[in-house]
Short mmCIF file of C-alpha atoms in Angstrom, two decimals:
data_model
loop_
_atom_site.label_atom_id
_atom_site.label_comp_id
_atom_site.label_asym_id
_atom_site.label_seq_id
_atom_site.Cartn_x
_atom_site.Cartn_y
_atom_site.Cartn_z
CA MET A 1 -45.10 26.85 -5.95
CA GLU A 2 -43.27 27.86 -2.82
CA LYS A 3 -39.55 27.19 -2.79
CA ARG A 4 -38.33 24.52 -0.41
CA LYS A 5 -35.77 25.45 2.26
CA ILE A 6 -32.59 23.48 2.96
CA GLU A 7 -30.91 23.62 6.37
CA VAL A 8 -28.11 21.64 7.98
CA CYS A 9 -27.81 20.89 11.70
CA PHE A 10 -24.26 19.84 12.61
CA THR A 11 -25.10 17.89 15.78
CA PRO A 12 -28.27 16.17 17.02
CA GLN A 13 -27.89 18.14 20.28
CA ASN A 14 -28.80 21.34 18.38
CA ILE A 15 -31.91 20.06 16.58
CA GLN A 16 -34.15 21.77 19.17
CA TYR A 17 -33.11 25.14 17.70
CA TYR A 18 -34.53 24.24 14.28
CA ASP A 19 -38.18 24.42 13.35
CA PHE A 20 -38.46 21.22 11.32
CA LYS A 21 -42.12 20.25 11.56
CA ASN A 22 -42.47 20.98 7.82
CA ALA A 23 -39.17 19.35 6.88
CA HIS A 24 -38.00 15.94 5.79
CA VAL A 25 -35.18 15.11 8.20
CA VAL A 26 -32.22 13.38 6.56
CA VAL A 27 -30.07 11.63 9.16
CA VAL A 28 -26.38 11.18 8.35
CA ASP A 29 -23.61 9.31 10.15
CA ILE A 30 -21.15 8.51 7.39
CA LEU A 31 -18.56 6.73 9.63
CA ARG A 32 -20.39 4.47 9.99
CA ALA A 33 -23.98 4.06 11.17
CA THR A 34 -25.97 5.34 8.19
CA SER A 35 -23.56 3.85 5.64
CA ALA A 36 -24.05 0.52 7.42
CA ILE A 37 -27.86 0.87 7.43
CA CYS A 38 -27.78 1.50 3.67
CA SER A 39 -25.58 -1.56 3.32
CA ALA A 40 -28.07 -3.64 5.36
CA PHE A 41 -30.89 -2.76 2.97
CA ALA A 42 -28.71 -3.27 -0.11
CA ASN A 43 -28.21 -6.79 1.27
CA GLY A 44 -31.89 -7.48 1.73
CA ALA A 45 -32.71 -6.53 5.32
CA LYS A 46 -36.47 -6.31 5.93
CA ALA A 47 -36.16 -3.60 8.57
CA VAL A 48 -33.60 -1.91 10.82
CA ILE A 49 -34.76 -0.95 14.30
CA PRO A 50 -32.71 1.96 15.67
CA ILE A 51 -32.09 1.55 19.38
CA PRO A 52 -30.53 4.51 21.21
CA SER A 53 -29.42 2.80 24.44
CA VAL A 54 -27.11 -0.11 25.23
CA GLU A 55 -29.79 -1.51 27.54
CA GLY A 56 -32.33 -1.45 24.72
CA ALA A 57 -29.91 -3.30 22.45
CA ARG A 58 -29.38 -5.93 25.15
CA GLU A 59 -33.14 -6.41 25.48
CA ALA A 60 -33.47 -6.81 21.70
CA LYS A 61 -30.82 -9.54 21.82
CA ALA A 62 -32.69 -11.30 24.65
CA LYS A 63 -35.81 -11.24 22.45
CA GLY A 64 -33.93 -13.12 19.74
CA LEU A 65 -33.36 -10.30 17.25
CA VAL A 66 -30.17 -9.98 15.22
CA VAL A 67 -28.30 -7.18 16.99
CA ALA A 68 -25.62 -4.87 15.60
CA ALA A 69 -24.20 -2.61 18.29
CA GLU A 70 -21.09 -0.58 19.03
CA ARG A 71 -19.83 2.17 21.30
CA ASP A 72 -16.79 4.26 20.33
CA GLY A 73 -16.35 2.05 17.29
CA LYS A 74 -16.03 -1.19 19.29
CA LYS A 75 -18.62 -4.00 19.07
CA LEU A 76 -20.57 -4.50 22.31
CA ASP A 77 -19.86 -7.94 23.79
CA PHE A 78 -23.44 -9.25 23.56
CA ALA A 79 -24.01 -8.03 19.97
CA ASP A 80 -23.91 -10.26 16.89
CA PHE A 81 -21.66 -7.76 15.13
CA GLY A 82 -20.49 -4.14 15.18
CA ASN A 83 -21.10 -1.34 12.72
CA SER A 84 -18.84 -1.99 9.77
CA PRO A 85 -21.03 -1.89 6.65
CA PHE A 86 -19.29 -5.17 5.70
CA ASN A 87 -20.88 -6.91 8.70
CA PHE A 88 -24.36 -6.59 7.26
CA THR A 89 -24.03 -9.48 4.81
CA PRO A 90 -26.99 -11.05 2.95
CA GLU A 91 -26.53 -14.19 5.08
CA ARG A 92 -26.83 -12.24 8.32
CA VAL A 93 -29.51 -9.69 7.44
CA GLY A 94 -31.39 -10.93 4.34
CA GLY A 95 -35.15 -10.93 5.04
CA LYS A 96 -34.57 -10.08 8.71
CA GLU A 97 -35.28 -7.29 11.16
CA VAL A 98 -32.01 -6.03 12.60
CA ALA A 99 -31.75 -4.11 15.90
CA TYR A 100 -29.02 -1.47 15.65
CA SER A 101 -27.39 0.72 18.30
CA THR A 102 -24.40 3.03 17.79
CA THR A 103 -22.48 5.85 19.51
CA ASN A 104 -24.08 8.75 17.66
CA GLY A 105 -26.18 7.67 14.68
CA THR A 106 -29.10 5.86 16.27
CA GLN A 107 -29.66 8.65 18.82
CA ALA A 108 -29.79 11.10 15.91
CA ILE A 109 -32.53 9.01 14.25
CA THR A 110 -34.56 9.11 17.46
CA LEU A 111 -34.14 12.90 17.83
CA ALA A 112 -35.15 13.43 14.20
CA LYS A 113 -38.77 12.45 14.84
CA GLY A 114 -41.30 15.25 14.59
CA GLY A 115 -40.76 16.34 11.00
CA LEU A 116 -42.64 15.31 7.85
CA SER A 117 -40.51 12.19 7.63
CA VAL A 118 -37.21 10.72 8.79
CA ILE A 119 -34.93 9.12 6.22
CA VAL A 120 -31.42 7.70 6.42
CA ALA A 121 -28.71 8.83 4.05
CA SER A 122 -25.07 8.23 3.18
CA PHE A 123 -22.92 8.49 0.07
CA VAL A 124 -24.04 4.90 -0.60
CA ASN A 125 -27.56 6.14 -1.51
CA ILE A 126 -27.06 9.89 -2.03
CA SER A 127 -28.71 10.16 -5.46
CA ALA A 128 -31.66 8.00 -4.40
CA VAL A 129 -32.11 10.29 -1.37
CA ALA A 130 -31.99 13.43 -3.55
CA ASP A 131 -34.51 11.90 -5.98
CA TRP A 132 -36.78 10.85 -3.10
CA ILE A 133 -36.75 14.40 -1.64
CA VAL A 134 -37.52 15.96 -5.03
CA SER A 135 -40.28 13.42 -5.68
CA ARG A 136 -42.11 14.37 -2.45
CA GLY A 137 -43.11 17.59 -4.22
CA GLU A 138 -43.12 19.60 -1.00
CA GLY A 139 -41.53 19.93 2.39
CA ASP A 140 -38.32 21.62 3.53
CA VAL A 141 -35.13 19.64 4.14
CA LEU A 142 -33.13 19.40 7.36
CA VAL A 143 -29.92 17.41 7.08
CA LEU A 144 -29.14 16.15 10.59
CA CYS A 145 -25.50 15.23 11.08
CA ALA A 146 -24.82 12.70 13.84
CA GLY A 147 -21.51 14.38 14.68
CA TRP A 148 -19.31 12.99 17.43
CA LYS A 149 -20.59 13.16 21.02
CA GLY A 150 -22.09 16.61 20.70
CA LYS A 151 -19.32 17.93 18.48
CA PHE A 152 -19.16 18.84 14.79
CA CYS A 153 -17.63 16.23 12.49
CA LEU A 154 -16.27 16.71 9.01
CA GLU A 155 -17.47 13.57 7.24
CA ASP A 156 -21.17 14.14 7.96
CA SER A 157 -20.82 17.80 7.02
CA LEU A 158 -19.23 16.85 3.69
CA PHE A 159 -22.24 14.67 2.93
CA ALA A 160 -24.60 17.50 3.90
CA GLY A 161 -22.75 19.76 1.48
CA ALA A 162 -22.86 17.18 -1.31
CA LEU A 163 -26.61 16.63 -0.87
CA ALA A 164 -27.37 20.36 -0.64
CA GLU A 165 -25.34 20.97 -3.80
CA LYS A 166 -27.33 18.28 -5.64
CA LEU A 167 -30.69 19.68 -4.51
CA LEU A 168 -29.79 23.33 -5.15
CA THR A 169 -29.13 22.61 -8.84
CA SER A 170 -32.93 22.53 -8.98
CA SER A 171 -34.56 25.95 -8.64
CA ILE A 172 -37.26 24.53 -6.37
CA PHE A 173 -34.84 24.62 -3.42
CA PHE A 174 -33.10 27.50 -1.64
CA THR A 175 -30.94 28.05 1.41
CA LYS A 176 -30.23 31.00 3.68
CA CYS A 177 -28.51 28.82 6.24
CA ASP A 178 -24.87 29.39 7.22
CA SER A 179 -24.25 25.73 8.03
CA THR A 180 -25.50 24.71 4.59
CA GLN A 181 -23.15 27.27 2.99
CA ALA A 182 -20.24 26.01 5.08
CA ALA A 183 -21.03 22.35 4.30
CA MET A 184 -21.13 23.04 0.56
CA GLN A 185 -17.83 24.92 0.68
CA LEU A 186 -16.16 22.11 2.63
CA TRP A 187 -17.55 19.54 0.19
CA ALA A 188 -16.19 21.52 -2.76
CA LEU A 189 -12.72 21.44 -1.14
CA ALA A 190 -12.93 17.75 -0.20
CA ASN A 191 -14.30 16.60 -3.53
CA VAL A 192 -11.07 17.58 -5.33
CA ASN A 193 -9.41 14.53 -3.75
CA ILE A 194 -11.47 12.83 -1.10
CA THR A 195 -8.73 10.35 -0.08
CA ILE A 196 -6.26 13.11 0.71
CA TYR A 197 -8.94 15.21 2.39
CA LEU A 198 -9.94 12.35 4.71
CA GLU A 199 -6.52 12.56 6.36
CA LYS A 200 -7.89 15.65 8.16
CA VAL A 201 -10.90 13.80 9.56
CA ALA A 202 -10.67 12.87 13.26
CA GLN A 203 -13.02 9.87 13.01
CA ARG A 204 -10.86 8.38 10.24
CA HIS A 205 -7.98 8.33 12.74
CA ARG A 206 -10.14 6.96 15.57
CA LEU A 207 -11.20 4.06 13.34
CA LYS A 208 -7.65 3.48 12.05
CA LYS A 209 -6.36 3.22 15.61
CA LEU A 210 -8.99 0.54 16.29
CA GLY A 211 -8.21 -1.28 13.02
CA LEU A 212 -11.77 -0.45 11.89
CA ASP A 213 -11.10 1.65 8.81
CA ASP A 214 -11.69 -1.16 6.31
CA ALA A 215 -14.92 0.35 4.96
CA LEU A 216 -13.65 3.86 4.28
CA GLU A 217 -13.74 3.51 0.51
CA TYR A 218 -17.21 1.93 0.64
CA CYS A 219 -18.52 4.78 2.81
CA PHE A 220 -17.39 7.43 0.30
CA THR A 221 -18.35 5.65 -2.94
CA PRO A 222 -21.59 7.22 -4.16
CA ASP A 223 -24.68 5.44 -5.36
CA THR A 224 -23.99 1.77 -4.80
CA SER A 225 -27.60 1.49 -3.57
CA LYS A 226 -30.91 2.93 -4.78
CA ILE A 227 -32.75 2.23 -1.53
CA VAL A 228 -33.93 4.99 0.82
CA PRO A 229 -34.49 3.79 4.41
CA ILE A 230 -37.59 5.49 5.85
CA LEU A 231 -38.65 5.51 9.50
CA ILE A 232 -42.18 4.17 9.89
CA ASN A 233 -43.51 3.19 13.33
CA ASN A 234 -39.98 3.32 14.82
CA LYS A 235 -38.59 0.92 12.20
CA LEU A 236 -36.52 1.82 9.17
CA VAL A 237 -37.97 0.14 6.10
CA PRO A 238 -36.66 0.20 2.53
CA TYR A 239 -38.15 2.47 -0.15
CA LYS A 240 -37.20 1.84 -3.73
CA LYS A 241 -38.63 3.68 -6.69
CA MET B 1 7.00 21.09 27.01
CA GLU B 2 3.61 19.61 26.26
CA LYS B 3 1.92 20.87 23.11
CA ARG B 4 -1.19 22.96 23.60
CA LYS B 5 -4.47 21.81 22.04
CA ILE B 6 -6.76 24.06 19.97
CA GLU B 7 -10.48 23.30 19.69
CA VAL B 8 -13.44 25.24 18.28
CA CYS B 9 -17.00 25.01 19.58
CA PHE B 10 -19.47 26.38 17.03
CA THR B 11 -22.30 27.23 19.43
CA PRO B 12 -22.40 27.98 23.18
CA GLN B 13 -25.11 25.30 23.50
CA ASN B 14 -22.46 22.62 22.76
CA ILE B 15 -19.81 23.77 25.23
CA GLN B 16 -20.87 21.07 27.71
CA TYR B 17 -19.41 18.44 25.35
CA TYR B 18 -15.94 19.97 25.62
CA ASP B 19 -13.55 19.40 28.50
CA PHE B 20 -12.17 22.93 28.85
CA LYS B 21 -11.04 23.14 32.47
CA ASN B 22 -7.43 23.39 31.22
CA ALA B 23 -8.25 25.77 28.37
CA HIS B 24 -8.36 29.49 27.85
CA VAL B 25 -11.84 30.13 26.43
CA VAL B 26 -11.90 32.72 23.65
CA VAL B 27 -15.43 34.07 23.15
CA VAL B 28 -16.31 35.36 19.68
CA ASP B 29 -19.40 37.13 18.38
CA ILE B 30 -18.10 39.06 15.40
CA LEU B 31 -21.48 40.60 14.39
CA ARG B 32 -21.46 42.32 16.74
CA ALA B 33 -21.07 41.75 20.50
CA THR B 34 -17.37 41.00 20.84
CA SER B 35 -16.35 43.52 18.16
CA ALA B 36 -18.33 46.10 20.15
CA ILE B 37 -16.68 45.11 23.45
CA CYS B 38 -13.25 45.53 21.84
CA SER B 39 -14.38 48.94 20.58
CA ALA B 40 -15.53 49.92 24.10
CA PHE B 41 -12.07 49.20 25.51
CA ALA B 42 -10.32 50.89 22.59
CA ASN B 43 -12.37 53.96 23.58
CA GLY B 44 -11.37 53.85 27.23
CA ALA B 45 -14.07 51.82 29.00
CA LYS B 46 -13.00 50.83 32.53
CA ALA B 47 -15.02 47.58 32.48
CA VAL B 48 -17.79 45.84 30.55
CA ILE B 49 -20.25 43.80 32.60
CA PRO B 50 -21.81 41.02 30.48
CA ILE B 51 -25.47 40.53 31.39
CA PRO B 52 -27.23 37.50 29.87
CA SER B 53 -30.87 38.46 30.51
CA VAL B 54 -33.04 41.43 29.51
CA GLU B 55 -34.25 41.67 33.13
CA GLY B 56 -30.64 41.89 34.35
CA ALA B 57 -29.94 44.70 31.87
CA ARG B 58 -33.04 46.57 33.07
CA GLU B 59 -31.86 46.27 36.69
CA ALA B 60 -28.41 47.59 35.72
CA LYS B 61 -30.09 50.63 34.15
CA ALA B 62 -32.14 51.20 37.31
CA LYS B 63 -28.87 51.17 39.28
CA GLY B 64 -27.57 54.01 37.12
CA LEU B 65 -25.09 52.11 34.96
CA VAL B 66 -24.54 52.92 31.27
CA VAL B 67 -26.43 50.12 29.50
CA ALA B 68 -25.90 48.77 25.98
CA ALA B 69 -28.48 46.14 25.08
CA GLU B 70 -30.09 44.58 22.02
CA ARG B 71 -32.15 41.59 21.01
CA ASP B 72 -32.20 40.40 17.38
CA GLY B 73 -30.06 43.40 16.48
CA LYS B 74 -32.53 45.99 17.80
CA LYS B 75 -31.75 48.27 20.77
CA LEU B 76 -33.91 47.52 23.82
CA ASP B 77 -36.12 50.53 24.64
CA PHE B 78 -34.66 51.17 28.10
CA ALA B 79 -31.01 50.88 26.98
CA ASP B 80 -28.71 53.84 26.37
CA PHE B 81 -27.63 52.33 23.06
CA GLY B 82 -27.53 49.09 21.05
CA ASN B 83 -24.58 46.98 19.95
CA SER B 84 -23.01 48.79 17.04
CA PRO B 85 -19.31 49.15 17.83
CA PHE B 86 -19.74 52.82 16.82
CA ASN B 87 -22.05 53.38 19.79
CA PHE B 88 -19.26 52.85 22.29
CA THR B 89 -17.73 56.32 21.88
CA PRO B 90 -15.12 57.78 24.27
CA GLU B 91 -17.76 60.27 25.48
CA ARG B 92 -20.17 57.50 26.41
CA VAL B 93 -17.83 54.83 27.79
CA GLY B 94 -14.50 56.51 28.66
CA GLY B 95 -13.57 55.66 32.28
CA LYS B 96 -16.93 53.98 32.86
CA GLU B 97 -18.33 50.54 33.64
CA VAL B 98 -20.78 49.54 30.90
CA ALA B 99 -23.48 46.88 31.35
CA TYR B 100 -23.94 44.94 28.11
CA SER B 101 -26.60 42.43 27.03
CA THR B 102 -26.98 40.90 23.54
CA THR B 103 -28.83 38.10 21.72
CA ASN B 104 -25.99 35.56 21.68
CA GLY B 105 -22.66 37.04 22.76
CA THR B 106 -23.18 37.81 26.42
CA GLN B 107 -24.73 34.38 27.11
CA ALA B 108 -21.66 32.82 25.51
CA ILE B 109 -19.39 34.76 27.89
CA THR B 110 -21.40 33.44 30.85
CA LEU B 111 -21.24 29.83 29.60
CA ALA B 112 -17.49 30.12 29.03
CA LYS B 113 -16.73 30.24 32.75
CA GLY B 114 -14.97 27.21 34.18
CA GLY B 115 -11.81 27.24 32.09
CA LEU B 116 -8.39 28.72 32.91
CA SER B 117 -9.61 32.10 31.76
CA VAL B 118 -12.29 33.77 29.63
CA ILE B 119 -11.21 36.37 27.10
CA VAL B 120 -13.11 38.28 24.42
CA ALA B 121 -11.91 38.33 20.85
CA SER B 122 -12.76 39.76 17.44
CA PHE B 123 -10.83 40.73 14.32
CA VAL B 124 -10.40 44.12 16.04
CA ASN B 125 -7.90 42.57 18.50
CA ILE B 126 -7.00 39.24 16.86
CA SER B 127 -3.20 39.62 17.02
CA ALA B 128 -3.31 40.85 20.62
CA VAL B 129 -5.41 37.79 21.51
CA ALA B 130 -2.98 35.43 19.77
CA ASP B 131 -0.03 37.09 21.54
CA TRP B 132 -1.83 36.91 24.89
CA ILE B 133 -2.52 33.17 24.44
CA VAL B 134 1.10 32.47 23.48
CA SER B 135 2.37 34.57 26.39
CA ARG B 136 0.42 32.47 28.92
CA GLY B 137 2.97 29.73 28.33
CA GLU B 138 0.47 26.96 28.98
CA GLY B 139 -3.19 25.99 28.68
CA ASP B 140 -5.22 24.67 25.80
CA VAL B 141 -7.44 26.93 23.70
CA LEU B 142 -11.19 26.65 23.14
CA VAL B 143 -12.62 29.17 20.71
CA LEU B 144 -16.30 29.55 21.64
CA CYS B 145 -18.41 30.94 18.81
CA ALA B 146 -21.59 32.71 19.88
CA GLY B 147 -23.43 31.48 16.79
CA TRP B 148 -27.04 32.44 16.20
CA LYS B 149 -29.66 31.11 18.60
CA GLY B 150 -28.17 27.65 18.89
CA LYS B 151 -27.10 27.48 15.25
CA PHE B 152 -23.71 27.63 13.53
CA CYS B 153 -22.76 30.99 12.03
CA LEU B 154 -20.13 31.70 9.42
CA GLU B 155 -18.61 34.96 10.68
CA ASP B 156 -17.62 33.56 14.10
CA SER B 157 -16.28 30.41 12.47
CA LEU B 158 -14.14 32.47 10.10
CA PHE B 159 -12.60 34.22 13.09
CA ALA B 160 -11.98 30.86 14.80
CA GLY B 161 -10.19 29.70 11.65
CA ALA B 162 -8.12 32.87 11.42
CA LEU B 163 -7.04 32.61 15.08
CA ALA B 164 -6.27 28.88 14.83
CA GLU B 165 -4.19 29.52 11.71
CA LYS B 166 -2.19 32.21 13.54
CA LEU B 167 -1.56 29.98 16.57
CA LEU B 168 -0.72 26.86 14.57
CA THR B 169 2.17 28.65 12.83
CA SER B 170 3.87 28.08 16.18
CA SER B 171 4.83 24.48 16.85
CA ILE B 172 3.69 24.75 20.47
CA PHE B 173 0.06 24.29 19.37
CA PHE B 174 -1.74 21.39 17.68
CA THR B 175 -5.27 20.42 16.72
CA LYS B 176 -7.08 17.14 16.12
CA CYS B 177 -10.45 18.82 16.09
CA ASP B 178 -12.75 18.65 13.06
CA SER B 179 -14.37 22.00 13.77
CA THR B 180 -10.95 23.69 13.91
CA GLN B 181 -10.06 22.10 10.55
CA ALA B 182 -13.36 23.25 9.05
CA ALA B 183 -12.97 26.77 10.44
CA MET B 184 -9.47 27.11 8.99
CA GLN B 185 -10.62 25.87 5.59
CA LEU B 186 -13.54 28.31 5.56
CA TRP B 187 -11.25 31.16 6.60
CA ALA B 188 -8.82 30.31 3.77
CA LEU B 189 -11.73 30.56 1.30
CA ALA B 190 -13.12 33.77 2.81
CA ASN B 191 -9.79 35.52 3.13
CA VAL B 192 -9.36 35.64 -0.65
CA ASN B 193 -11.99 38.40 -0.75
CA ILE B 194 -13.80 38.95 2.51
CA THR B 195 -16.29 41.50 1.10
CA ILE B 196 -17.53 39.11 -1.56
CA TYR B 197 -17.55 36.19 0.89
CA LEU B 198 -19.70 38.10 3.37
CA GLU B 199 -22.58 38.07 0.89
CA LYS B 200 -23.06 34.43 1.93
CA VAL B 201 -23.37 35.27 5.62
CA ALA B 202 -26.94 35.21 7.01
CA GLN B 203 -26.26 37.71 9.82
CA ARG B 204 -24.93 40.23 7.28
CA HIS B 205 -28.39 40.12 5.64
CA ARG B 206 -30.25 40.29 8.97
CA LEU B 207 -28.32 43.44 9.90
CA LYS B 208 -28.75 44.97 6.41
CA LYS B 209 -32.51 44.49 6.63
CA LEU B 210 -32.49 46.37 9.95
CA GLY B 211 -30.22 49.11 8.57
CA LEU B 212 -27.58 48.01 11.10
CA ASP B 213 -24.74 46.96 8.81
CA ASP B 214 -22.76 50.20 9.17
CA ALA B 215 -19.95 48.55 11.16
CA LEU B 216 -19.26 45.63 8.84
CA GLU B 217 -15.91 46.96 7.63
CA TYR B 218 -14.87 47.80 11.20
CA CYS B 219 -15.75 44.27 12.39
CA PHE B 220 -13.54 42.66 9.75
CA THR B 221 -10.57 45.04 9.93
CA PRO B 222 -7.86 43.30 11.93
CA ASP B 223 -5.79 44.78 14.73
CA THR B 224 -7.23 48.23 15.31
CA SER B 225 -6.87 47.51 19.05
CA LYS B 226 -4.17 45.89 21.18
CA ILE B 227 -6.42 45.37 24.18
CA VAL B 228 -7.54 41.90 25.35
CA PRO B 229 -10.72 41.98 27.47
CA ILE B 230 -10.42 39.44 30.31
CA LEU B 231 -13.23 38.25 32.57
CA ILE B 232 -12.35 38.80 36.23
CA ASN B 233 -15.03 38.58 38.93
CA ASN B 234 -17.81 38.69 36.30
CA LYS B 235 -16.47 41.88 34.73
CA LEU B 236 -14.47 42.22 31.55
CA VAL B 237 -11.42 44.38 32.18
CA PRO B 238 -8.76 45.51 29.71
CA TYR B 239 -5.36 43.82 29.45
CA LYS B 240 -2.66 45.55 27.46
CA LYS B 241 0.91 44.34 27.21
#
């Protein structure tokens, strides 16, 4: 059996330089879009509809959908709530389709189309994601970090490193990719004491300034959910083994 | 006095997301374009003219200029030589203007225009570059890594980390940039034993496969030159204190 390649792309704006038609694309926006999506499914959401633009989110609201939407961390005025994972309560999202638009994460999901599949990952569901990838039996892996407005961000890269490390313990995967190497090295450093490490992370300070850093611990606690959100017909739907 | 900001951009394709009009842009392509440019000046070149396209390099040759040019590590057939730093001997480049075109590095130099200045850096001249930046007295710093065809590469990032570390020992600089943090952490890991670390670097293996890894030690030996190449009127010219 051919070995399966792992690559990491640090910003959605660079995905065009990767050949990912034979890869499962794993979209990551730890603070906070993909952590929040995992939280929505853990709380019973039926589907999450990623919406790249503010206008699209406004239209979804007009159509009567539950809308979660933020820009630069702040809830948009017309939205039902912003993107703290704690907003996606069973009361608000249970059994419902939720329209979701964020600064970086939902654009990344849109740009990820074109591979074998698009799935959403965070520390919340990291082991379920690794198991799902292994269970596919074939297909390379491209971890797509949402980053911050076209720039590299640490928290998504740490996740990419953690996931790559998990997958590379199995001999069916390999990497020759410098960004994967870098992500794994950064994760090894961070994992010694994640709370101290997070003091270096720019987004942690952006959120703190806005009083929006309540969900930090949640976003870095692994495996509180076993659900893998998968993009099917432009909607994320829950997969559970 | 206002503190001076340090940022790192991991690929030229992302430079548009940085506001660098008040920054000195430091272009880095360790394996091998900017190491080779430093070598050219160490050996007496009068100027190096960065040429992004193959067609442009061909025209320069037709005009009678000395032309160094490669794509994917291999010398272009019409060029006088490729981009090993050892090609730029005093006999070939002393007192001359050299036209130079490479896979990633020369495009990065072109994209770097628009800041306070564009300079070329490598381990070969790292301390001279740091001194030059400090001596400007003002201006932020954007380290622009050439990367590899739109992707992150380790060797340029290590340099970015090494330079940022040098500058941040002075309290006149600061960083709030995740890529600068990551670069410094990677450099700290690599600097323990650079030869062993380089085994992880994809470009090291690309060059080895082509039999072009002769200059690896040269490219990672710091401070063999005190010359800072500066872009003036689309030509790199040597600055020496």
